[in-house]
Coordinates of C-alpha atoms in Angstrom, one line a residue:
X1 CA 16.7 -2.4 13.5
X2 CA 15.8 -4.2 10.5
X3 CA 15.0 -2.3 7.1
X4 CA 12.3 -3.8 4.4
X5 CA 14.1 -4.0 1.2
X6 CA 12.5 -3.5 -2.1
X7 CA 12.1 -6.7 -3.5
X8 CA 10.2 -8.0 0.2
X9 CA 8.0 -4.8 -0.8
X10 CA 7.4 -5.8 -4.2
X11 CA 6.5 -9.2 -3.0
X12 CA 4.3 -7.4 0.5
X13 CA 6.3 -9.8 2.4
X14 CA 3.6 -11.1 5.3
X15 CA 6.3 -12.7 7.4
X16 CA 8.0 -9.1 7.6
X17 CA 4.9 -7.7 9.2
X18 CA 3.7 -10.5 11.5
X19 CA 7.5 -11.0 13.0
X20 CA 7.6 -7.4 14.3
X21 CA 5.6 -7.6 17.2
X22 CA 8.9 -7.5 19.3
X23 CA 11.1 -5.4 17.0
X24 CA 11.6 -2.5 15.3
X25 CA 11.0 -2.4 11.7
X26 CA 9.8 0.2 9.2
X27 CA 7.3 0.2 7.0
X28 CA 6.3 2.4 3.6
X29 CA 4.2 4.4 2.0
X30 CA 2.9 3.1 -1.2
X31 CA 4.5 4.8 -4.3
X32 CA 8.1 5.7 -2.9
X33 CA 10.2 3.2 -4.9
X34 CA 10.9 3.1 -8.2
X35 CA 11.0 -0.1 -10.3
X36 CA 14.7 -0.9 -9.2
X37 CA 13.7 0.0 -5.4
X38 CA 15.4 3.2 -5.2
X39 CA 13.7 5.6 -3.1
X40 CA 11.9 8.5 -5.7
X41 CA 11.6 10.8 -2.3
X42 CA 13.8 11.2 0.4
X43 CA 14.1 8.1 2.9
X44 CA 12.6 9.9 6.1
X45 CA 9.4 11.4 4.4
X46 CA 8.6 7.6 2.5
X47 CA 7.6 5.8 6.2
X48 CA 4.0 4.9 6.8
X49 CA 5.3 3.6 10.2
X50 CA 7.7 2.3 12.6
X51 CA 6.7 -0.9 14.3
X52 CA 5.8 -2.3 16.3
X53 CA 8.2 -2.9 19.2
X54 CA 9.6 0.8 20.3
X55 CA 8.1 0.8 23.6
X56 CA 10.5 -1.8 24.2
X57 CA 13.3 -1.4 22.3
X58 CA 13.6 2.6 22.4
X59 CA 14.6 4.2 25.2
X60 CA 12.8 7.6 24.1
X61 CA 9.6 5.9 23.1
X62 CA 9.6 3.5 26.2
X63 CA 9.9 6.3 28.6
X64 CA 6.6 7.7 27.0
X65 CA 4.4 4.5 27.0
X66 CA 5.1 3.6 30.2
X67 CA 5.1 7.3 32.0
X68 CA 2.4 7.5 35.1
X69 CA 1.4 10.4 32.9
X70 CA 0.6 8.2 30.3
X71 CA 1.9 10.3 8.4
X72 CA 3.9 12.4 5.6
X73 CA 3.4 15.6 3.3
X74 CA 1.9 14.7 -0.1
X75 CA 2.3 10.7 0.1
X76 CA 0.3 9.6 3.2
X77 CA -1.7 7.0 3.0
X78 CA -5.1 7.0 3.7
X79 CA -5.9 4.3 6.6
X80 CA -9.8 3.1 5.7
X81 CA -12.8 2.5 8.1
X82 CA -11.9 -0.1 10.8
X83 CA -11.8 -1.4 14.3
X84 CA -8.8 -1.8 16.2
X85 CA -10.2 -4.9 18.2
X86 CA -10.8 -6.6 14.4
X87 CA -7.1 -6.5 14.9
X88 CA -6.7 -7.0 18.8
X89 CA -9.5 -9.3 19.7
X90 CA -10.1 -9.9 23.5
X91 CA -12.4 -11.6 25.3
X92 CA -14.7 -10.5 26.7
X93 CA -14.6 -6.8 24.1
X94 CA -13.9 -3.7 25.4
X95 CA -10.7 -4.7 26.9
X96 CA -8.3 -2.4 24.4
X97 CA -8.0 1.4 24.4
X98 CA -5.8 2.5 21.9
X99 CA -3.2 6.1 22.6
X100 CA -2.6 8.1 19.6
X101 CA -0.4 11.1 20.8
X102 CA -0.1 14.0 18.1
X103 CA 3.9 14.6 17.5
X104 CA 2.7 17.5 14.8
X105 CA -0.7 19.1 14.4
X106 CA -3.5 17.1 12.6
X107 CA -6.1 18.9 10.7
X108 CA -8.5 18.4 8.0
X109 CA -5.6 18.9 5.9
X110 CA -3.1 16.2 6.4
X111 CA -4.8 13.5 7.6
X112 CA -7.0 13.5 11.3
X113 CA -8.6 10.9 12.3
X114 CA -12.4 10.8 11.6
X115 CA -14.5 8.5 13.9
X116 CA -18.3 7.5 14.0
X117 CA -20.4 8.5 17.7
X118 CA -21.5 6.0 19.4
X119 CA -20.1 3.0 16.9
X120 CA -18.1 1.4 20.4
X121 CA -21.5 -0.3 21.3
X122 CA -22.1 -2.3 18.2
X123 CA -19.7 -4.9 18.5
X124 CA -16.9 -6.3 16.2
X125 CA -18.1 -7.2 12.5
X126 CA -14.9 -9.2 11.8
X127 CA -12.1 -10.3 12.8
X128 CA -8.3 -10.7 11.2
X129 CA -6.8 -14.0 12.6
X130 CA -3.3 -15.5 11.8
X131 CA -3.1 -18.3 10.2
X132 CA -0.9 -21.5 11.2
X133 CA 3.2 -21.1 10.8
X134 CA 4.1 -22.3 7.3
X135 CA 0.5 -21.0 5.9
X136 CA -0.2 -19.1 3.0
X137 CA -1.8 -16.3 3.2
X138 CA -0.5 -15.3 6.9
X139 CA -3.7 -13.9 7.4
X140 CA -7.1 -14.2 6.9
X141 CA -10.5 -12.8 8.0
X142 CA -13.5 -13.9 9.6
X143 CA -16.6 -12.3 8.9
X144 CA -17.6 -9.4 6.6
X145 CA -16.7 -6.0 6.2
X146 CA -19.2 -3.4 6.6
X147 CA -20.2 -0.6 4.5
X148 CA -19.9 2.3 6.6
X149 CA -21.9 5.3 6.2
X150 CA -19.5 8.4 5.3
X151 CA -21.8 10.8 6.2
X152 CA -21.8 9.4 10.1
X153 CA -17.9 10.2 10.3
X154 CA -16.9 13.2 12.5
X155 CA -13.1 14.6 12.1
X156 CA -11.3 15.0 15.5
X157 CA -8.5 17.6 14.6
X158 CA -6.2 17.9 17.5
X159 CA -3.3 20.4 18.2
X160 CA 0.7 19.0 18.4
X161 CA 0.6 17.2 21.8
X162 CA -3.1 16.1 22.4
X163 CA -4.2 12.7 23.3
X164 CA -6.7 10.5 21.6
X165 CA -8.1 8.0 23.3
X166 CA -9.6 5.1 20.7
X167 CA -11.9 2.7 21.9
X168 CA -11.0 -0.7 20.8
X169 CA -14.2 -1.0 19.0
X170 CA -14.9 2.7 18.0
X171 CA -14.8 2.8 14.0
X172 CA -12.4 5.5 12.6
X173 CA -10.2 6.4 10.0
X174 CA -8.0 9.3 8.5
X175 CA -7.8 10.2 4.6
X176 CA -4.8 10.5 2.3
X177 CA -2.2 13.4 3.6
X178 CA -2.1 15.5 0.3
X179 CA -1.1 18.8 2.1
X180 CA 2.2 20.2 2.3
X181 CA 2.6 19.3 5.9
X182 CA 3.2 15.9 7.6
X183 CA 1.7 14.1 10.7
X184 CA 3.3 12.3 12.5
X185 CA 1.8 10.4 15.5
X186 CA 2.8 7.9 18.3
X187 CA 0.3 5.2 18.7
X188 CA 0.4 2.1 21.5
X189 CA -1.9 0.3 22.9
X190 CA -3.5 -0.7 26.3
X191 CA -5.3 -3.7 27.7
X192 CA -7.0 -4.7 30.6
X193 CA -4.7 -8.2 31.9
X194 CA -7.9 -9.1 34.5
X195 CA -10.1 -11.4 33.7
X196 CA -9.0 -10.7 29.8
X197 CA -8.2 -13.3 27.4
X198 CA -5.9 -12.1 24.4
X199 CA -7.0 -14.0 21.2
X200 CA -4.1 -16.7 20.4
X201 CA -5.4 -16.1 16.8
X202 CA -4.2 -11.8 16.6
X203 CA -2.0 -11.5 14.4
X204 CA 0.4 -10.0 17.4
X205 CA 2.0 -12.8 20.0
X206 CA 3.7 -12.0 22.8
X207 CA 7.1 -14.0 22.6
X208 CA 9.5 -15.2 25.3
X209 CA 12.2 -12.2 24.4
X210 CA 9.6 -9.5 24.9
X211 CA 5.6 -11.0 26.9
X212 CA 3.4 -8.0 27.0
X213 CA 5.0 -5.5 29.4
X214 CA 2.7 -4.8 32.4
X215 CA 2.1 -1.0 32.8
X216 CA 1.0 -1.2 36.8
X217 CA 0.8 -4.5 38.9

């Protein structure tokens, strides 16, 4: 497993993040470094997340994703108003259902995840695509962001071992964790391999040492 040290922080190395599809790497919470990148909370409570390759690599994690059954006190970061399929693009849409499985309890408190009815039929706004190898920025986006009505967001608190099931195009979020209590959550994703194209422009490739796994043939 590979660790992000402070000074690939300090410089939010891009090459970090779009190389992980097929490892595991971890990734922190703003605010848990000090100027000389030592950790000013302890190192298991400053991840934002672990990615992006432990259906693979772990064996606890694997056996989870692939069964037929198939964020932290005080410092979590608040994940703003999106669409996973801005970040998973298929064609044709609707390909991509996302599985967020609660390892603690989510409340208003620290951090559920909010979503808007009904927002799965509008479509994608934009899209994130990955620039060519050797390009700076590694990313970039297509299209513009909306402004999303707050008042249309509905909080979905769920109990320690509920499933969400997050349409690829659904918008949703979850605010800052302030609370004393963390939540943690395992999050993979699904898509449909018939008659699906996966974008070669997402910012996740498959690669020869791990191709998308296939869940049932």
């Amino acid at each position: 497993m590979a660790r992000l040290s402070s000074s690939q922080l300090q410089k939010g190395s891009t090459e970090y993040f779009l190389s992980s599809g097929d490892k595991i790497r971890f990734f922190f919470e703003k605010g848990v470094f000090d100027e000389k990148g030592n950790f000013l909370v302890p190192p298991e409570k400053s991840i934002n997340k672990i990615g992006h390759a432990l259906h693979a690599h772990d064996p606890i994690f694997r056996s989870i994703t692939h069964s037929p059954k198939v964020q932290q006190p005080h410092i979590g970061g608040e994940v703003f108003p999106h669409q996973d399929a801005s970040f998973l693009y298929t064609e044709p849409l609707g390909r991509v259902l996302g599985m967020w499985i609660a390892l603690e309890d989510a409340t208003l408190e620290n951090g559920c995840l909010w979503f808007i009815p009904g927002s799965h039929t509008s479509g994608v706004s934009r899209r994130m695509v990955r620039a060519p190898a050797g390009s700076a920025p590694g990313t970039s986006f297509l299209g513009s962001e909306p402004a999303w009505d707050n008042s249309l967001f509905v909080p979905t608190p769920v109990q320690r071992g509920a499933l969400v099931l997050i349409h690829g195009e659904v918008v949703h979020k979850s605010r800052q964790n302030l609370s004393e209590h963390s939540r943690q959550a395992y999050t993979f994703h699904l898509m449909e391999a018939s008659g699906t194209t996966w974008s070669p422009e997402n910012w996740l490739q498959p690669t020869a040492e791990l191709p998308f796994p296939p869940l049932y043939t």
